Amino acid sequence: MQLLRDVFSAMLAWWLGALLAEVLGGRLKWRWKLVAGFGPLAGTAALFFPGPMHDLGMALLVSALLAFAFWLQARNFKLTWLERLKPLGDMSYTLYVTHFPIMMLASGWLMSSSEKGLLPQHFGWVCAGIAITVPIASTLHFVVERPFLSRAARAPKSPTPAN
């Protein structure tokens, strides 16, 4: 039961990022104020619970912060820190696809190296995982994803049949 709770809370955290991408891309017609306003309320409530609910609360708070930043940007505020995150957003799909296998391999190695077979409870390992995953995802983004995206953009559009 613990595994299901952990996995589904992580999926909810991922879904918040996907939701922001849909709002930013215009496919969801939600107002940034709604997303930015709901996040802190739900996130603050979830912070009082340990474990996966705490992680979900943090995800809600970060999502609300990003939604607020997008709302400000839509009102012509210049947010250089948000603009600096654009390359990370550009490779987000590759990062999404590659981070899980890399993290699972690293977790397996760390657990097999541990006397008790447990993951270390130190934030430094999270930073090490990020330092390994981001360059690999960036390289794969430029080598694999970008050529396919540019090829798809150059492909001729098929004519739509007349009714």
mmCIF file with all atom_site columns, C-alpha atoms in Angstrom:
data_model
loop_
_atom_site.group_PDB
_atom_site.id
_atom_site.type_symbol
_atom_site.label_atom_id
_atom_site.label_alt_id
_atom_site.label_comp_id
_atom_site.label_asym_id
_atom_site.label_entity_id
_atom_site.label_seq_id
_atom_site.pdbx_PDB_ins_code
_atom_site.Cartn_x
_atom_site.Cartn_y
_atom_site.Cartn_z
_atom_site.occupancy
_atom_site.B_iso_or_equiv
_atom_site.pdbx_formal_charge
_atom_site.auth_seq_id
_atom_site.auth_comp_id
_atom_site.auth_asym_id
_atom_site.auth_atom_id
_atom_site.pdbx_PDB_model_num
ATOM 1   C CA . MET A 1 1   ? 0.000   0.000  0.000   1.00 0.00 ? 1   MET A CA 1
ATOM 2   C CA . GLN A 1 2   ? 2.912   2.350  0.813   1.00 0.00 ? 2   GLN A CA 1
ATOM 3   C CA . LEU A 1 3   ? 4.326   1.888  -2.709  1.00 0.00 ? 3   LEU A CA 1
ATOM 4   C CA . LEU A 1 4   ? 1.000   2.825  -4.328  1.00 0.00 ? 4   LEU A CA 1
ATOM 5   C CA . ARG A 1 5   ? 0.707   5.939  -2.157  1.00 0.00 ? 5   ARG A CA 1
ATOM 6   C CA . ASP A 1 6   ? 4.292   6.954  -3.017  1.00 0.00 ? 6   ASP A CA 1
ATOM 7   C CA . VAL A 1 7   ? 3.849   6.347  -6.742  1.00 0.00 ? 7   VAL A CA 1
ATOM 8   C CA . PHE A 1 8   ? 0.494   8.089  -7.031  1.00 0.00 ? 8   PHE A CA 1
ATOM 9   C CA . SER A 1 9   ? 1.595   11.107 -5.015  1.00 0.00 ? 9   SER A CA 1
ATOM 10  C CA . ALA A 1 10  ? 4.634   11.409 -7.312  1.00 0.00 ? 10  ALA A CA 1
ATOM 11  C CA . MET A 1 11  ? 2.335   11.133 -10.329 1.00 0.00 ? 11  MET A CA 1
ATOM 12  C CA . LEU A 1 12  ? 0.197   13.956 -8.944  1.00 0.00 ? 12  LEU A CA 1
ATOM 13  C CA . ALA A 1 13  ? 3.305   16.093 -8.546  1.00 0.00 ? 13  ALA A CA 1
ATOM 14  C CA . TRP A 1 14  ? 4.260   15.334 -12.173 1.00 0.00 ? 14  TRP A CA 1
ATOM 15  C CA . TRP A 1 15  ? 0.715   16.097 -13.296 1.00 0.00 ? 15  TRP A CA 1
ATOM 16  C CA . LEU A 1 16  ? 0.951   19.577 -11.778 1.00 0.00 ? 16  LEU A CA 1
ATOM 17  C CA . GLY A 1 17  ? 3.870   20.338 -14.096 1.00 0.00 ? 17  GLY A CA 1
ATOM 18  C CA . ALA A 1 18  ? 1.966   18.926 -17.062 1.00 0.00 ? 18  ALA A CA 1
ATOM 19  C CA . LEU A 1 19  ? -1.044  21.033 -16.074 1.00 0.00 ? 19  LEU A CA 1
ATOM 20  C CA . LEU A 1 20  ? 1.074   24.192 -16.050 1.00 0.00 ? 20  LEU A CA 1
ATOM 21  C CA . ALA A 1 21  ? 2.429   23.305 -19.487 1.00 0.00 ? 21  ALA A CA 1
ATOM 22  C CA . GLU A 1 22  ? -1.111  22.901 -20.812 1.00 0.00 ? 22  GLU A CA 1
ATOM 23  C CA . VAL A 1 23  ? -2.178  26.265 -19.390 1.00 0.00 ? 23  VAL A CA 1
ATOM 24  C CA . LEU A 1 24  ? 0.982   27.924 -20.738 1.00 0.00 ? 24  LEU A CA 1
ATOM 25  C CA . GLY A 1 25  ? 0.446   26.348 -24.172 1.00 0.00 ? 25  GLY A CA 1
ATOM 26  C CA . GLY A 1 26  ? -3.145  27.626 -24.256 1.00 0.00 ? 26  GLY A CA 1
ATOM 27  C CA . ARG A 1 27  ? -4.745  24.172 -24.420 1.00 0.00 ? 27  ARG A CA 1
ATOM 28  C CA . LEU A 1 28  ? -6.369  24.708 -21.016 1.00 0.00 ? 28  LEU A CA 1
ATOM 29  C CA . LYS A 1 29  ? -8.203  27.990 -20.648 1.00 0.00 ? 29  LYS A CA 1
ATOM 30  C CA . TRP A 1 30  ? -7.568  28.424 -16.918 1.00 0.00 ? 30  TRP A CA 1
ATOM 31  C CA . ARG A 1 31  ? -6.571  31.759 -15.531 1.00 0.00 ? 31  ARG A CA 1
ATOM 32  C CA . TRP A 1 32  ? -3.132  32.000 -13.930 1.00 0.00 ? 32  TRP A CA 1
ATOM 33  C CA . LYS A 1 33  ? -4.701  33.659 -10.878 1.00 0.00 ? 33  LYS A CA 1
ATOM 34  C CA . LEU A 1 34  ? -6.804  30.542 -10.250 1.00 0.00 ? 34  LEU A CA 1
ATOM 35  C CA . VAL A 1 35  ? -3.803  28.210 -10.454 1.00 0.00 ? 35  VAL A CA 1
ATOM 36  C CA . ALA A 1 36  ? -1.565  30.545 -8.456  1.00 0.00 ? 36  ALA A CA 1
ATOM 37  C CA . GLY A 1 37  ? -4.212  31.091 -5.779  1.00 0.00 ? 37  GLY A CA 1
ATOM 38  C CA . PHE A 1 38  ? -5.208  27.474 -5.238  1.00 0.00 ? 38  PHE A CA 1
ATOM 39  C CA . GLY A 1 39  ? -1.660  26.118 -4.966  1.00 0.00 ? 39  GLY A CA 1
ATOM 40  C CA . PRO A 1 40  ? -0.550  27.806 -1.741  1.00 0.00 ? 40  PRO A CA 1
ATOM 41  C CA . LEU A 1 41  ? -3.772  26.881 0.050   1.00 0.00 ? 41  LEU A CA 1
ATOM 42  C CA . ALA A 1 42  ? -3.614  23.191 -0.845  1.00 0.00 ? 42  ALA A CA 1
ATOM 43  C CA . GLY A 1 43  ? 0.176   23.105 -0.562  1.00 0.00 ? 43  GLY A CA 1
ATOM 44  C CA . THR A 1 44  ? 0.203   24.601 2.919   1.00 0.00 ? 44  THR A CA 1
ATOM 45  C CA . ALA A 1 45  ? -2.405  22.078 4.069   1.00 0.00 ? 45  ALA A CA 1
ATOM 46  C CA . ALA A 1 46  ? -0.408  19.172 2.610   1.00 0.00 ? 46  ALA A CA 1
ATOM 47  C CA . LEU A 1 47  ? 2.801   20.310 4.344   1.00 0.00 ? 47  LEU A CA 1
ATOM 48  C CA . PHE A 1 48  ? 1.371   19.245 7.691   1.00 0.00 ? 48  PHE A CA 1
ATOM 49  C CA . PHE A 1 49  ? 1.417   15.584 6.592   1.00 0.00 ? 49  PHE A CA 1
ATOM 50  C CA . PRO A 1 50  ? 4.670   13.590 6.482   1.00 0.00 ? 50  PRO A CA 1
ATOM 51  C CA . GLY A 1 51  ? 5.991   11.553 3.561   1.00 0.00 ? 51  GLY A CA 1
ATOM 52  C CA . PRO A 1 52  ? 4.418   11.670 0.125   1.00 0.00 ? 52  PRO A CA 1
ATOM 53  C CA . MET A 1 53  ? 1.807   14.234 1.130   1.00 0.00 ? 53  MET A CA 1
ATOM 54  C CA . HIS A 1 54  ? 4.608   16.584 2.147   1.00 0.00 ? 54  HIS A CA 1
ATOM 55  C CA . ASP A 1 55  ? 6.204   16.087 -1.286  1.00 0.00 ? 55  ASP A CA 1
ATOM 56  C CA . LEU A 1 56  ? 2.867   16.789 -2.940  1.00 0.00 ? 56  LEU A CA 1
ATOM 57  C CA . GLY A 1 57  ? 2.528   19.941 -0.841  1.00 0.00 ? 57  GLY A CA 1
ATOM 58  C CA . MET A 1 58  ? 5.945   21.115 -2.005  1.00 0.00 ? 58  MET A CA 1
ATOM 59  C CA . ALA A 1 59  ? 4.944   20.375 -5.612  1.00 0.00 ? 59  ALA A CA 1
ATOM 60  C CA . LEU A 1 60  ? 1.775   22.436 -5.153  1.00 0.00 ? 60  LEU A CA 1
ATOM 61  C CA . LEU A 1 61  ? 3.730   25.345 -3.721  1.00 0.00 ? 61  LEU A CA 1
ATOM 62  C CA . VAL A 1 62  ? 6.318   25.276 -6.536  1.00 0.00 ? 62  VAL A CA 1
ATOM 63  C CA . SER A 1 63  ? 3.534   25.020 -9.127  1.00 0.00 ? 63  SER A CA 1
ATOM 64  C CA . ALA A 1 64  ? 1.798   28.008 -7.563  1.00 0.00 ? 64  ALA A CA 1
ATOM 65  C CA . LEU A 1 65  ? 5.050   29.982 -7.614  1.00 0.00 ? 65  LEU A CA 1
ATOM 66  C CA . LEU A 1 66  ? 5.540   29.194 -11.312 1.00 0.00 ? 66  LEU A CA 1
ATOM 67  C CA . ALA A 1 67  ? 1.902   30.032 -12.097 1.00 0.00 ? 67  ALA A CA 1
ATOM 68  C CA . PHE A 1 68  ? 2.298   33.367 -10.301 1.00 0.00 ? 68  PHE A CA 1
ATOM 69  C CA . ALA A 1 69  ? 5.487   34.030 -12.286 1.00 0.00 ? 69  ALA A CA 1
ATOM 70  C CA . PHE A 1 70  ? 3.694   33.231 -15.569 1.00 0.00 ? 70  PHE A CA 1
ATOM 71  C CA . TRP A 1 71  ? 0.860   35.530 -14.522 1.00 0.00 ? 71  TRP A CA 1
ATOM 72  C CA . LEU A 1 72  ? 3.362   38.333 -13.878 1.00 0.00 ? 72  LEU A CA 1
ATOM 73  C CA . GLN A 1 73  ? 5.095   37.634 -17.178 1.00 0.00 ? 73  GLN A CA 1
ATOM 74  C CA . ALA A 1 74  ? 1.752   37.863 -19.006 1.00 0.00 ? 74  ALA A CA 1
ATOM 75  C CA . ARG A 1 75  ? 1.469   41.370 -17.528 1.00 0.00 ? 75  ARG A CA 1
ATOM 76  C CA . ASN A 1 76  ? 4.840   42.354 -19.017 1.00 0.00 ? 76  ASN A CA 1
ATOM 77  C CA . PHE A 1 77  ? 6.938   41.918 -15.878 1.00 0.00 ? 77  PHE A CA 1
ATOM 78  C CA . LYS A 1 78  ? 10.459  40.895 -16.809 1.00 0.00 ? 78  LYS A CA 1
ATOM 79  C CA . LEU A 1 79  ? 11.470  37.819 -14.813 1.00 0.00 ? 79  LEU A CA 1
ATOM 80  C CA . THR A 1 80  ? 15.024  36.901 -15.779 1.00 0.00 ? 80  THR A CA 1
ATOM 81  C CA . TRP A 1 81  ? 15.104  33.840 -13.500 1.00 0.00 ? 81  TRP A CA 1
ATOM 82  C CA . LEU A 1 82  ? 12.088  32.429 -15.349 1.00 0.00 ? 82  LEU A CA 1
ATOM 83  C CA . GLU A 1 83  ? 13.663  33.150 -18.724 1.00 0.00 ? 83  GLU A CA 1
ATOM 84  C CA . ARG A 1 84  ? 16.811  31.323 -17.616 1.00 0.00 ? 84  ARG A CA 1
ATOM 85  C CA . LEU A 1 85  ? 14.709  28.198 -17.009 1.00 0.00 ? 85  LEU A CA 1
ATOM 86  C CA . LYS A 1 86  ? 13.540  28.103 -20.653 1.00 0.00 ? 86  LYS A CA 1
ATOM 87  C CA . PRO A 1 87  ? 16.256  25.638 -21.808 1.00 0.00 ? 87  PRO A CA 1
ATOM 88  C CA . LEU A 1 88  ? 15.096  23.272 -19.070 1.00 0.00 ? 88  LEU A CA 1
ATOM 89  C CA . GLY A 1 89  ? 11.525  23.624 -20.323 1.00 0.00 ? 89  GLY A CA 1
ATOM 90  C CA . ASP A 1 90  ? 12.631  23.040 -23.915 1.00 0.00 ? 90  ASP A CA 1
ATOM 91  C CA . MET A 1 91  ? 14.130  19.690 -22.974 1.00 0.00 ? 91  MET A CA 1
ATOM 92  C CA . SER A 1 92  ? 11.436  18.785 -20.432 1.00 0.00 ? 92  SER A CA 1
ATOM 93  C CA . TYR A 1 93  ? 10.141  15.800 -22.396 1.00 0.00 ? 93  TYR A CA 1
ATOM 94  C CA . THR A 1 94  ? 13.616  14.282 -22.736 1.00 0.00 ? 94  THR A CA 1
ATOM 95  C CA . LEU A 1 95  ? 14.270  15.005 -19.074 1.00 0.00 ? 95  LEU A CA 1
ATOM 96  C CA . TYR A 1 96  ? 10.966  13.366 -18.160 1.00 0.00 ? 96  TYR A CA 1
ATOM 97  C CA . VAL A 1 97  ? 11.745  10.241 -20.202 1.00 0.00 ? 97  VAL A CA 1
ATOM 98  C CA . THR A 1 98  ? 15.363  9.829  -19.067 1.00 0.00 ? 98  THR A CA 1
ATOM 99  C CA . HIS A 1 99  ? 15.305  10.754 -15.391 1.00 0.00 ? 99  HIS A CA 1
ATOM 100 C CA . PHE A 1 100 ? 13.454  7.672  -14.169 1.00 0.00 ? 100 PHE A CA 1
ATOM 101 C CA . PRO A 1 101 ? 15.807  4.989  -15.557 1.00 0.00 ? 101 PRO A CA 1
ATOM 102 C CA . ILE A 1 102 ? 18.848  6.977  -14.439 1.00 0.00 ? 102 ILE A CA 1
ATOM 103 C CA . MET A 1 103 ? 17.427  7.451  -10.952 1.00 0.00 ? 103 MET A CA 1
ATOM 104 C CA . MET A 1 104 ? 16.443  3.780  -10.677 1.00 0.00 ? 104 MET A CA 1
ATOM 105 C CA . LEU A 1 105 ? 19.940  2.634  -11.672 1.00 0.00 ? 105 LEU A CA 1
ATOM 106 C CA . ALA A 1 106 ? 21.508  5.068  -9.216  1.00 0.00 ? 106 ALA A CA 1
ATOM 107 C CA . SER A 1 107 ? 19.076  4.015  -6.460  1.00 0.00 ? 107 SER A CA 1
ATOM 108 C CA . GLY A 1 108 ? 19.829  0.345  -7.056  1.00 0.00 ? 108 GLY A CA 1
ATOM 109 C CA . TRP A 1 109 ? 23.549  1.009  -6.897  1.00 0.00 ? 109 TRP A CA 1
ATOM 110 C CA . LEU A 1 110 ? 23.213  3.066  -3.701  1.00 0.00 ? 110 LEU A CA 1
ATOM 111 C CA . MET A 1 111 ? 20.982  0.471  -2.051  1.00 0.00 ? 111 MET A CA 1
ATOM 112 C CA . SER A 1 112 ? 23.328  -2.390 -2.957  1.00 0.00 ? 112 SER A CA 1
ATOM 113 C CA . SER A 1 113 ? 26.241  -0.384 -1.511  1.00 0.00 ? 113 SER A CA 1
ATOM 114 C CA . SER A 1 114 ? 24.396  0.204  1.761   1.00 0.00 ? 114 SER A CA 1
ATOM 115 C CA . GLU A 1 115 ? 24.786  -2.241 4.656   1.00 0.00 ? 115 GLU A CA 1
ATOM 116 C CA . LYS A 1 116 ? 21.044  -2.131 5.378   1.00 0.00 ? 116 LYS A CA 1
ATOM 117 C CA . GLY A 1 117 ? 19.977  -1.970 1.713   1.00 0.00 ? 117 GLY A CA 1
ATOM 118 C CA . LEU A 1 118 ? 18.385  1.453  2.151   1.00 0.00 ? 118 LEU A CA 1
ATOM 119 C CA . LEU A 1 119 ? 18.708  4.680  0.236   1.00 0.00 ? 119 LEU A CA 1
ATOM 120 C CA . PRO A 1 120 ? 20.753  7.352  1.974   1.00 0.00 ? 120 PRO A CA 1
ATOM 121 C CA . GLN A 1 121 ? 18.688  10.114 3.562   1.00 0.00 ? 121 GLN A CA 1
ATOM 122 C CA . HIS A 1 122 ? 20.921  12.964 2.446   1.00 0.00 ? 122 HIS A CA 1
ATOM 123 C CA . PHE A 1 123 ? 19.931  15.745 0.034   1.00 0.00 ? 123 PHE A CA 1
ATOM 124 C CA . GLY A 1 124 ? 23.412  15.661 -1.518  1.00 0.00 ? 124 GLY A CA 1
ATOM 125 C CA . TRP A 1 125 ? 22.438  12.499 -3.383  1.00 0.00 ? 125 TRP A CA 1
ATOM 126 C CA . VAL A 1 126 ? 19.489  14.333 -4.937  1.00 0.00 ? 126 VAL A CA 1
ATOM 127 C CA . CYS A 1 127 ? 21.902  17.027 -6.142  1.00 0.00 ? 127 CYS A CA 1
ATOM 128 C CA . ALA A 1 128 ? 24.207  14.320 -7.522  1.00 0.00 ? 128 ALA A CA 1
ATOM 129 C CA . GLY A 1 129 ? 21.257  12.766 -9.364  1.00 0.00 ? 129 GLY A CA 1
ATOM 130 C CA . ILE A 1 130 ? 20.361  16.128 -10.871 1.00 0.00 ? 130 ILE A CA 1
ATOM 131 C CA . ALA A 1 131 ? 24.000  16.714 -11.854 1.00 0.00 ? 131 ALA A CA 1
ATOM 132 C CA . ILE A 1 132 ? 24.024  13.368 -13.677 1.00 0.00 ? 132 ILE A CA 1
ATOM 133 C CA . THR A 1 133 ? 20.542  13.466 -15.209 1.00 0.00 ? 133 THR A CA 1
ATOM 134 C CA . VAL A 1 134 ? 20.426  17.010 -16.626 1.00 0.00 ? 134 VAL A CA 1
ATOM 135 C CA . PRO A 1 135 ? 23.571  16.734 -18.822 1.00 0.00 ? 135 PRO A CA 1
ATOM 136 C CA . ILE A 1 136 ? 22.468  13.329 -20.147 1.00 0.00 ? 136 ILE A CA 1
ATOM 137 C CA . ALA A 1 137 ? 18.972  14.636 -20.920 1.00 0.00 ? 137 ALA A CA 1
ATOM 138 C CA . SER A 1 138 ? 20.419  17.777 -22.512 1.00 0.00 ? 138 SER A CA 1
ATOM 139 C CA . THR A 1 139 ? 22.697  15.744 -24.758 1.00 0.00 ? 139 THR A CA 1
ATOM 140 C CA . LEU A 1 140 ? 19.875  13.414 -25.779 1.00 0.00 ? 140 LEU A CA 1
ATOM 141 C CA . HIS A 1 141 ? 17.615  16.408 -26.402 1.00 0.00 ? 141 HIS A CA 1
ATOM 142 C CA . PHE A 1 142 ? 20.048  17.854 -28.938 1.00 0.00 ? 142 PHE A CA 1
ATOM 143 C CA . VAL A 1 143 ? 21.037  14.512 -30.493 1.00 0.00 ? 143 VAL A CA 1
ATOM 144 C CA . VAL A 1 144 ? 17.639  12.789 -30.647 1.00 0.00 ? 144 VAL A CA 1
ATOM 145 C CA . GLU A 1 145 ? 14.649  15.019 -29.903 1.00 0.00 ? 145 GLU A CA 1
ATOM 146 C CA . ARG A 1 146 ? 15.576  18.232 -31.727 1.00 0.00 ? 146 ARG A CA 1
ATOM 147 C CA . PRO A 1 147 ? 16.370  16.583 -35.076 1.00 0.00 ? 147 PRO A CA 1
ATOM 148 C CA . PHE A 1 148 ? 12.967  14.869 -35.025 1.00 0.00 ? 148 PHE A CA 1
ATOM 149 C CA . LEU A 1 149 ? 11.162  18.074 -34.071 1.00 0.00 ? 149 LEU A CA 1
ATOM 150 C CA . SER A 1 150 ? 12.886  20.095 -36.800 1.00 0.00 ? 150 SER A CA 1
ATOM 151 C CA . ARG A 1 151 ? 12.186  17.353 -39.350 1.00 0.00 ? 151 ARG A CA 1
ATOM 152 C CA . ALA A 1 152 ? 8.510   17.306 -38.359 1.00 0.00 ? 152 ALA A CA 1
ATOM 153 C CA . ALA A 1 153 ? 8.324   21.105 -38.684 1.00 0.00 ? 153 ALA A CA 1
ATOM 154 C CA . ARG A 1 154 ? 9.763   20.943 -42.221 1.00 0.00 ? 154 ARG A CA 1
ATOM 155 C CA . ALA A 1 155 ? 7.463   18.121 -43.374 1.00 0.00 ? 155 ALA A CA 1
ATOM 156 C CA . PRO A 1 156 ? 4.811   19.188 -45.874 1.00 0.00 ? 156 PRO A CA 1
ATOM 157 C CA . LYS A 1 157 ? 1.312   19.324 -44.507 1.00 0.00 ? 157 LYS A CA 1
ATOM 158 C CA . SER A 1 158 ? -1.087  16.862 -46.034 1.00 0.00 ? 158 SER A CA 1
ATOM 159 C CA . PRO A 1 159 ? -4.095  18.510 -47.696 1.00 0.00 ? 159 PRO A CA 1
ATOM 160 C CA . THR A 1 160 ? -7.398  18.148 -45.904 1.00 0.00 ? 160 THR A CA 1
ATOM 161 C CA . PRO A 1 161 ? -10.096 16.417 -47.947 1.00 0.00 ? 161 PRO A CA 1
ATOM 162 C CA . ALA A 1 162 ? -12.902 18.614 -49.224 1.00 0.00 ? 162 ALA A CA 1
ATOM 163 C CA . ASN A 1 163 ? -16.360 17.898 -47.839 1.00 0.00 ? 163 ASN A CA 1
#
